mmCIF file of N, CA and C in Angstrom:
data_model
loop_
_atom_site.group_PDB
_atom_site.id
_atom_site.type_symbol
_atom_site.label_atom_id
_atom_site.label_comp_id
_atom_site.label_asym_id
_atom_site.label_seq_id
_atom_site.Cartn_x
_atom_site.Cartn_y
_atom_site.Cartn_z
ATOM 1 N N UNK D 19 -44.308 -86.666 20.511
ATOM 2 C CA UNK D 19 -45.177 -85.681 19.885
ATOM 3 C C UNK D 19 -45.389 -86.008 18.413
ATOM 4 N N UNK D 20 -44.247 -86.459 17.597
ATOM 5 C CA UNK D 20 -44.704 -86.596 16.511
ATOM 6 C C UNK D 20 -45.437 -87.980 15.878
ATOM 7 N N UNK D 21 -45.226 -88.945 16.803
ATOM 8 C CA UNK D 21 -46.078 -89.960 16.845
ATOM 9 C C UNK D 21 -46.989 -89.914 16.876
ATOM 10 N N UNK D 22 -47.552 -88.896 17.926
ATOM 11 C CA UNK D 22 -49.380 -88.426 18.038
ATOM 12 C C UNK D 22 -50.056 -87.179 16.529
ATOM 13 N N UNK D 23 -48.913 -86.744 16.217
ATOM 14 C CA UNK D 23 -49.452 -85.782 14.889
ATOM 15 C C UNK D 23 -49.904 -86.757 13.580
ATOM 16 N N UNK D 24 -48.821 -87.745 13.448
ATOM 17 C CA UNK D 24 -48.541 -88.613 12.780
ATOM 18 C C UNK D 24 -49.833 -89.490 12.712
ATOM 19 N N UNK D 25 -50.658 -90.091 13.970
ATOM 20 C CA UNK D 25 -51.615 -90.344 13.934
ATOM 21 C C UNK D 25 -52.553 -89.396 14.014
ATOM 22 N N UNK D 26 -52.758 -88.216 14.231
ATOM 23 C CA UNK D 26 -54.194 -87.258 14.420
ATOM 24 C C UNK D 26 -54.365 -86.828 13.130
ATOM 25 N N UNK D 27 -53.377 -86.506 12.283
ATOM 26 C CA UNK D 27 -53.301 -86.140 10.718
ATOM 27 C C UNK D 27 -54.698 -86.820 10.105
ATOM 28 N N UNK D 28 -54.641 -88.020 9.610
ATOM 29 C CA UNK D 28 -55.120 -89.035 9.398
ATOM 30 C C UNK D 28 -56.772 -88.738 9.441
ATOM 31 N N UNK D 29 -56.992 -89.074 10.815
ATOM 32 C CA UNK D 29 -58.314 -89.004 11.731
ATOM 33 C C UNK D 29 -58.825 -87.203 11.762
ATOM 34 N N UNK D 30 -57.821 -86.141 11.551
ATOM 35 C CA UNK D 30 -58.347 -85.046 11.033
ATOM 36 C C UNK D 30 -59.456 -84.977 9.998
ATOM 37 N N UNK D 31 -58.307 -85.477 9.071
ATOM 38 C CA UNK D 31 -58.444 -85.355 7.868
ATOM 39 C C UNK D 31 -59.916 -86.215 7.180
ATOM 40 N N UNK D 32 -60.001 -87.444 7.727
ATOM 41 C CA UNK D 32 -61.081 -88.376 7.537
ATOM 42 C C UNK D 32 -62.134 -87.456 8.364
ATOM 43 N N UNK D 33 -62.059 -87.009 9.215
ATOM 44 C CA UNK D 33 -63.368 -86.083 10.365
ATOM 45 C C UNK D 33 -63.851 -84.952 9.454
ATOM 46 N N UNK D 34 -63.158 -84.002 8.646
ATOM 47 C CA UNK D 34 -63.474 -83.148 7.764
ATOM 48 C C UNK D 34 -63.722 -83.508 6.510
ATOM 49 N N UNK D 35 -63.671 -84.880 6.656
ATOM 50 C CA UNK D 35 -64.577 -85.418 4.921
ATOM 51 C C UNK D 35 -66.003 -86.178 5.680
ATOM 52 N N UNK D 36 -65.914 -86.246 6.737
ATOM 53 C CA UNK D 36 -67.034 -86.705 7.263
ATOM 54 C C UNK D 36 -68.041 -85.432 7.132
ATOM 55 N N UNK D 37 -67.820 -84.365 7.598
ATOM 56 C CA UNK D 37 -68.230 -83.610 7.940
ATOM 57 C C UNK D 37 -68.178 -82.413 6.472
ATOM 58 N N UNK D 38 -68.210 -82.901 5.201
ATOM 59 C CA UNK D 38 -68.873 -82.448 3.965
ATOM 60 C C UNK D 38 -69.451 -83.332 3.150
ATOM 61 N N UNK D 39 -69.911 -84.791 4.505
ATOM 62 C CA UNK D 39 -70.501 -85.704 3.194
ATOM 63 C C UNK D 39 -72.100 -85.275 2.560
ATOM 64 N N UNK D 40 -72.347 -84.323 3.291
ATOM 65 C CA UNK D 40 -73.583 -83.677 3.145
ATOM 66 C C UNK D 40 -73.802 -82.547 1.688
ATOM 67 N N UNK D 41 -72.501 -82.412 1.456
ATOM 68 C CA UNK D 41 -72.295 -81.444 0.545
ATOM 69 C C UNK D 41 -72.085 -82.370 -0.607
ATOM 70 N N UNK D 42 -71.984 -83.632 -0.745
ATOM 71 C CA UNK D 42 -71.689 -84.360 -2.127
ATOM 72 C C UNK D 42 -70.623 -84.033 -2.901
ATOM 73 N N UNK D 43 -69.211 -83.729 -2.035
ATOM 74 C CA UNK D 43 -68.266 -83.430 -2.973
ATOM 75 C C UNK D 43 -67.664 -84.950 -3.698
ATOM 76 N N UNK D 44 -67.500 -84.559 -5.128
ATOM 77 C CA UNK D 44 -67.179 -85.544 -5.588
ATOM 78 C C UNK D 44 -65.913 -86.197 -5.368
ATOM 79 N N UNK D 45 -65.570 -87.187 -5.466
ATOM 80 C CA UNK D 45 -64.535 -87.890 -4.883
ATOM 81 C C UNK D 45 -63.088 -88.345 -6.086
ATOM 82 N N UNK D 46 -62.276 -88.039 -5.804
ATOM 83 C CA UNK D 46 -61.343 -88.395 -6.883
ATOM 84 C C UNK D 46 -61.339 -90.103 -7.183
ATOM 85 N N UNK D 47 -60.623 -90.207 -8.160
ATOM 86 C CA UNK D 47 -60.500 -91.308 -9.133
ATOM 87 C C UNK D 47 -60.183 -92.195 -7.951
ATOM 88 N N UNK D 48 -58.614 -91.772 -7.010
ATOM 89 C CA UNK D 48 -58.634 -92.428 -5.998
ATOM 90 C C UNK D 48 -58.843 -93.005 -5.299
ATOM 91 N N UNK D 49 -60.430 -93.301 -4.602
ATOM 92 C CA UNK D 49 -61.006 -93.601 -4.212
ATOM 93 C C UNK D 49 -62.204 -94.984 -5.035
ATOM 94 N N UNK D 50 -62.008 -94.862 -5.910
ATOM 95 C CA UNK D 50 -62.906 -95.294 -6.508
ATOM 96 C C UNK D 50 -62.127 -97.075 -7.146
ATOM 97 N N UNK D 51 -63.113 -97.745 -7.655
ATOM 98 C CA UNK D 51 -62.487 -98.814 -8.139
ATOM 99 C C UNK D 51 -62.784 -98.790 -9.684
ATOM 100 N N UNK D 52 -62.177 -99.677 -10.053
ATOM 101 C CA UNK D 52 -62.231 -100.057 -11.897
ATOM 102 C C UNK D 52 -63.294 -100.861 -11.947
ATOM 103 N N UNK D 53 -63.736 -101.816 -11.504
ATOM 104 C CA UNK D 53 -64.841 -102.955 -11.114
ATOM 105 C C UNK D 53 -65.103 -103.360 -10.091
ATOM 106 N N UNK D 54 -66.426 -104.118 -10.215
ATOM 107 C CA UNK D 54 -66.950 -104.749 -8.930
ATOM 108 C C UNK D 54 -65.551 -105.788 -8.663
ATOM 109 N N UNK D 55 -65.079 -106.612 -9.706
ATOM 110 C CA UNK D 55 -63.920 -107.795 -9.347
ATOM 111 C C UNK D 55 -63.162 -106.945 -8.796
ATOM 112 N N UNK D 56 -62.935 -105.915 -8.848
ATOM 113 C CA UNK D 56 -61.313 -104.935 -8.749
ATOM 114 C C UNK D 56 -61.794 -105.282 -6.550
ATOM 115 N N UNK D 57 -63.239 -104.466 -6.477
ATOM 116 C CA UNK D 57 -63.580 -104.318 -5.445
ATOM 117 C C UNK D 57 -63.888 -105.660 -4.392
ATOM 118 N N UNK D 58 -64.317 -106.772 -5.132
ATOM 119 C CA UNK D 58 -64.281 -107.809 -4.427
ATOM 120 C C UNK D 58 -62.733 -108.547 -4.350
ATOM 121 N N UNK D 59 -61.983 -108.286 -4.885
ATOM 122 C CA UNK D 59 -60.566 -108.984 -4.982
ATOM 123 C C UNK D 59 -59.422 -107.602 -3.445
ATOM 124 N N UNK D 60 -60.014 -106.714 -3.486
ATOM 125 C CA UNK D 60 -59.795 -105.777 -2.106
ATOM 126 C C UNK D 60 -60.332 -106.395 -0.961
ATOM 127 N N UNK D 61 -61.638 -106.566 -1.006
ATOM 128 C CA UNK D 61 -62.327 -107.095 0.094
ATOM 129 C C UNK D 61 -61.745 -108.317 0.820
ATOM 130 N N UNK D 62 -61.148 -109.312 -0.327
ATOM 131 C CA UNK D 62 -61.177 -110.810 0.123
ATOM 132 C C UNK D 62 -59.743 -110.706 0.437
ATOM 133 N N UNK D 63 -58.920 -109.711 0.432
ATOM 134 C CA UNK D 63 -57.504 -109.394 0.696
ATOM 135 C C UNK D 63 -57.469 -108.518 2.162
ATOM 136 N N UNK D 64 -58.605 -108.058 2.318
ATOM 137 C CA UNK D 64 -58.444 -107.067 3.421
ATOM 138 C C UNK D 64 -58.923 -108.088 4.239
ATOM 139 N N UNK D 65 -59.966 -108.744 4.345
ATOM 140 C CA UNK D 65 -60.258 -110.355 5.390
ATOM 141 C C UNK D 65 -59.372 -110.382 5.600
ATOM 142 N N UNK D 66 -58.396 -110.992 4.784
ATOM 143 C CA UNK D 66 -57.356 -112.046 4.865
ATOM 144 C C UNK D 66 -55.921 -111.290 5.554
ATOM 145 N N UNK D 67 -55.970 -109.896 5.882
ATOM 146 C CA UNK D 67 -55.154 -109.073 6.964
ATOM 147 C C UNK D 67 -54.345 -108.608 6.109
ATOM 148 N N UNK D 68 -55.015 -108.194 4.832
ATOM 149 C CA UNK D 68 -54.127 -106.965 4.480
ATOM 150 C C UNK D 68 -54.802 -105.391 4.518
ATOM 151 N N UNK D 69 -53.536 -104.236 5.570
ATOM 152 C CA UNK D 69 -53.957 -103.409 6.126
ATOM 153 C C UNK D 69 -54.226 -102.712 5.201
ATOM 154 N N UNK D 70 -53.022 -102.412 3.979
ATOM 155 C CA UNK D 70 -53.680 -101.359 2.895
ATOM 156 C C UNK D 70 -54.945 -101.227 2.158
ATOM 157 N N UNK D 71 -55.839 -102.322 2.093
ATOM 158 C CA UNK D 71 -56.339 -102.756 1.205
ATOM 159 C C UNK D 71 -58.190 -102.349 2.396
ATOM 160 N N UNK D 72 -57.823 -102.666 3.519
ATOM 161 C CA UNK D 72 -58.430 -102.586 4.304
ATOM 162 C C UNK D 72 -59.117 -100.906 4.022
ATOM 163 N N UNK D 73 -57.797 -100.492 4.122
ATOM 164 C CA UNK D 73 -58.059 -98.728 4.467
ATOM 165 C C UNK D 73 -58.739 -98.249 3.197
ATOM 166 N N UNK D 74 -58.232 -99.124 2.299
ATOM 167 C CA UNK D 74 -58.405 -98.388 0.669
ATOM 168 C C UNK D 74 -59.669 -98.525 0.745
ATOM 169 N N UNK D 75 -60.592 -99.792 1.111
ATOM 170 C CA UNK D 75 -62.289 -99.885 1.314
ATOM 171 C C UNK D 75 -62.791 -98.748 2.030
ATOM 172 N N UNK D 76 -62.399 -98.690 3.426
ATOM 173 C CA UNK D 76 -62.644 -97.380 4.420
ATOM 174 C C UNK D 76 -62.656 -96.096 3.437
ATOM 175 N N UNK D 77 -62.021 -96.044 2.863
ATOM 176 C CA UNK D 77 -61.776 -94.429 2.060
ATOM 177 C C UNK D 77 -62.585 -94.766 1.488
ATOM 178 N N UNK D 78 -62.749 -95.773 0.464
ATOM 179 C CA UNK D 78 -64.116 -95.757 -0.529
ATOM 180 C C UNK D 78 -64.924 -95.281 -0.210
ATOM 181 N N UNK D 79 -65.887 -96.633 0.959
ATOM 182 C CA UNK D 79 -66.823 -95.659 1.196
ATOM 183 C C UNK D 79 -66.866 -94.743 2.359
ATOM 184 N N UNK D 80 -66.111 -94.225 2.920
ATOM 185 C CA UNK D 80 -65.864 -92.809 3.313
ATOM 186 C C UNK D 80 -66.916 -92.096 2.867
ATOM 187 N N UNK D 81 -65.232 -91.697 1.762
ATOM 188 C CA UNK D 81 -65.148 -90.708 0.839
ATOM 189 C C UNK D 81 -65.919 -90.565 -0.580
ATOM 190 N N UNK D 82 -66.507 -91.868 -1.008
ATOM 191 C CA UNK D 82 -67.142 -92.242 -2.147
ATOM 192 C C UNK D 82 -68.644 -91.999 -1.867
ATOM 193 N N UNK D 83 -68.652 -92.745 -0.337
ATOM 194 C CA UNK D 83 -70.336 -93.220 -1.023
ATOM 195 C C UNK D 83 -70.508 -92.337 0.636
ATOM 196 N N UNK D 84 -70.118 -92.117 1.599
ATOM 197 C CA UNK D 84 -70.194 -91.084 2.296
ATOM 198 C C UNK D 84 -71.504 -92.392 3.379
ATOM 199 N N UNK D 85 -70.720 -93.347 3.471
ATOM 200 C CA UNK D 85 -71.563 -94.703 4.409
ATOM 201 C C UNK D 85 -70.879 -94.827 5.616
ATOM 202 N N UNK D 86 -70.450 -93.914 6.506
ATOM 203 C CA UNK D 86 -69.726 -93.803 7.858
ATOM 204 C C UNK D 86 -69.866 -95.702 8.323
ATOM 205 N N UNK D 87 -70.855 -96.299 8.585
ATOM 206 C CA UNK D 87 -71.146 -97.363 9.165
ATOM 207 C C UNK D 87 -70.177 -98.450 8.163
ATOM 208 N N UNK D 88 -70.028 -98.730 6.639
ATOM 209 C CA UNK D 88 -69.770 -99.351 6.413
ATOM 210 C C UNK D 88 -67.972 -99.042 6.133
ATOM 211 N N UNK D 89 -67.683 -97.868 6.008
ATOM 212 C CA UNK D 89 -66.193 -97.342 6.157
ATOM 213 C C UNK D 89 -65.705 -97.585 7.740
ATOM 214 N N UNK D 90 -66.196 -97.431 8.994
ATOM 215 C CA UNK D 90 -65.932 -97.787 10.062
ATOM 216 C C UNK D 90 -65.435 -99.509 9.730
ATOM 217 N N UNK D 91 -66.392 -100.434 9.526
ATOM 218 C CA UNK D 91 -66.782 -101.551 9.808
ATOM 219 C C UNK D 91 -65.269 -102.238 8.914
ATOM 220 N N UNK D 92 -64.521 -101.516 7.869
ATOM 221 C CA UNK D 92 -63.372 -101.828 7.167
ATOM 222 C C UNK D 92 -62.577 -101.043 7.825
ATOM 223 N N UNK D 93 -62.447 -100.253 8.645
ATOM 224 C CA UNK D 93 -61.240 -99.626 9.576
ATOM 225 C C UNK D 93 -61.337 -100.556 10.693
ATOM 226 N N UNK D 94 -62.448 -101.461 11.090
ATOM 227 C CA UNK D 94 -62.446 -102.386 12.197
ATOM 228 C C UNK D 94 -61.373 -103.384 11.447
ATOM 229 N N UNK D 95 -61.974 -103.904 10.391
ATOM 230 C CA UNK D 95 -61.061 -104.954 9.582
ATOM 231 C C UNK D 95 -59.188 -104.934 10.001
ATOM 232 N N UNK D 96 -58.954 -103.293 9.462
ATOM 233 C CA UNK D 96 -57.629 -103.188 9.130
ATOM 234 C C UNK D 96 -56.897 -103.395 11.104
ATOM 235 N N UNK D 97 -57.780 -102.285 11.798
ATOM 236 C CA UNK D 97 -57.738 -102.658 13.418
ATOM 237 C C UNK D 97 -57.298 -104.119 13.909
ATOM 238 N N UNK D 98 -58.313 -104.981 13.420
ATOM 239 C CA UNK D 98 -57.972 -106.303 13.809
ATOM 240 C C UNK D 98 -56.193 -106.153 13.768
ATOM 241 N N UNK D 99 -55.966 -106.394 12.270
ATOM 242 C CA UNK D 99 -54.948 -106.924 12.215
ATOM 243 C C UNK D 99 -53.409 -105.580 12.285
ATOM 244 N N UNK D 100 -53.898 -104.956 13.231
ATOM 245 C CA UNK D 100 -53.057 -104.192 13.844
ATOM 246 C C UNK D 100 -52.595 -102.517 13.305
ATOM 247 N N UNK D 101 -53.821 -102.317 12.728
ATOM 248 C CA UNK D 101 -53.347 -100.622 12.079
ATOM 249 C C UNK D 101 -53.728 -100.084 13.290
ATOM 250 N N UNK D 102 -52.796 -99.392 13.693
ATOM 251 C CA UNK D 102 -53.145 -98.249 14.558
ATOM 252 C C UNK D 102 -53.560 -96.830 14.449
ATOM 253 N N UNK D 103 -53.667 -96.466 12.988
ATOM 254 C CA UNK D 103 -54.083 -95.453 12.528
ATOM 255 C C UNK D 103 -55.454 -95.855 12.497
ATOM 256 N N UNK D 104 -55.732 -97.036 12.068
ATOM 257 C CA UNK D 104 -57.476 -96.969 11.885
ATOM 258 C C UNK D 104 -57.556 -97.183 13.530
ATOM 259 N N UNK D 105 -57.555 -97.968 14.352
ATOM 260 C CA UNK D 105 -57.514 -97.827 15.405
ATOM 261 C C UNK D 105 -57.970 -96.367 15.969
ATOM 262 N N UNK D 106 -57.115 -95.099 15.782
ATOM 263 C CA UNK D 106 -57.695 -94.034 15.988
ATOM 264 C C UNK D 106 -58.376 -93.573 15.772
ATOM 265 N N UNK D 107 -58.612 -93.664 14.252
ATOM 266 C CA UNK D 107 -59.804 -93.179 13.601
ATOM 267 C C UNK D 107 -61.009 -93.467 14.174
ATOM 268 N N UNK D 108 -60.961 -94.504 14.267
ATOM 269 C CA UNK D 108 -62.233 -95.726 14.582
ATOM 270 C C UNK D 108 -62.478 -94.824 16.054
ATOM 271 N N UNK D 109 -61.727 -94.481 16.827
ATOM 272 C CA UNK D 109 -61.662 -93.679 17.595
ATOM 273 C C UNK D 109 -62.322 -92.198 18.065
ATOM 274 N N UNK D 110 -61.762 -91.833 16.726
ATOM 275 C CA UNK D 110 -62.289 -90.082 17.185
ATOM 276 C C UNK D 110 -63.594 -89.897 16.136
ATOM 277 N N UNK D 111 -63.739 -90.711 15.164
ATOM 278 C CA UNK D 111 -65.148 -90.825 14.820
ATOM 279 C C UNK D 111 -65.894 -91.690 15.620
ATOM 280 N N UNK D 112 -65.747 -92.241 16.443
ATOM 281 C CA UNK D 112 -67.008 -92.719 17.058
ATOM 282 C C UNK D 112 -67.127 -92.049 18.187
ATOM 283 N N UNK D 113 -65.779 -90.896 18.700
ATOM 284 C CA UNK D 113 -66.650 -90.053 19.806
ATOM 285 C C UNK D 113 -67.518 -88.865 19.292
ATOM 286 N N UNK D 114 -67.493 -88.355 17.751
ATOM 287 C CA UNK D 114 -68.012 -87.572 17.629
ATOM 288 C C UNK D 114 -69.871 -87.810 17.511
ATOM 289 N N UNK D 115 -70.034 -89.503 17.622
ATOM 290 C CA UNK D 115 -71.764 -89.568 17.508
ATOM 291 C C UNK D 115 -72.481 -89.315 18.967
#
């Protein structure tokens, strides 16, 4: 049981920011990068199978730029190389289209 909370948390939580990207809430610092290098030096790390870095893109644009297609497409990334949280995600947002 707590394995499955543990993962639904997550995929909640990402489903109810999906579902105020319409509202333009602004996004904390968190999310965001210092530079384009900051953001391309994530990217070329998340290729290369790192999961955190993966997710940290997914949240960007999530939560930043509110681009479902291109936040999926970096939860595929982190998937590859074995997150099972994006795995879900990737999951219960794509049954909701």
């Amino acid at each position: 049981m707590l394995k499955h909370a543990k993962l639904l948390f997550p995929a909640i939580a990402l489903a109810m920011f999906v579902g105020c990207a319409g509202e333009k809430i602004t996004p904390s610092a968190q999310f965001l990068f210092a530079s384009p290098e900051e953001q391309r030096q994530f990217e070329k790390r998340a290729l290369e199978g790192d999961i955190s870095a993966a997710r940290r893109l997914a949240n960007y644009y999530m939560l930043a730029h509110y681009d479902k297609q291109k936040a999926l497409y970096w939860m595929r990334v982190a998937a590859k190389h074995g997150d099972k949280v994006s795995k879900e995600n990737i999951r219960t947002i794509t049954q909701e289209d």
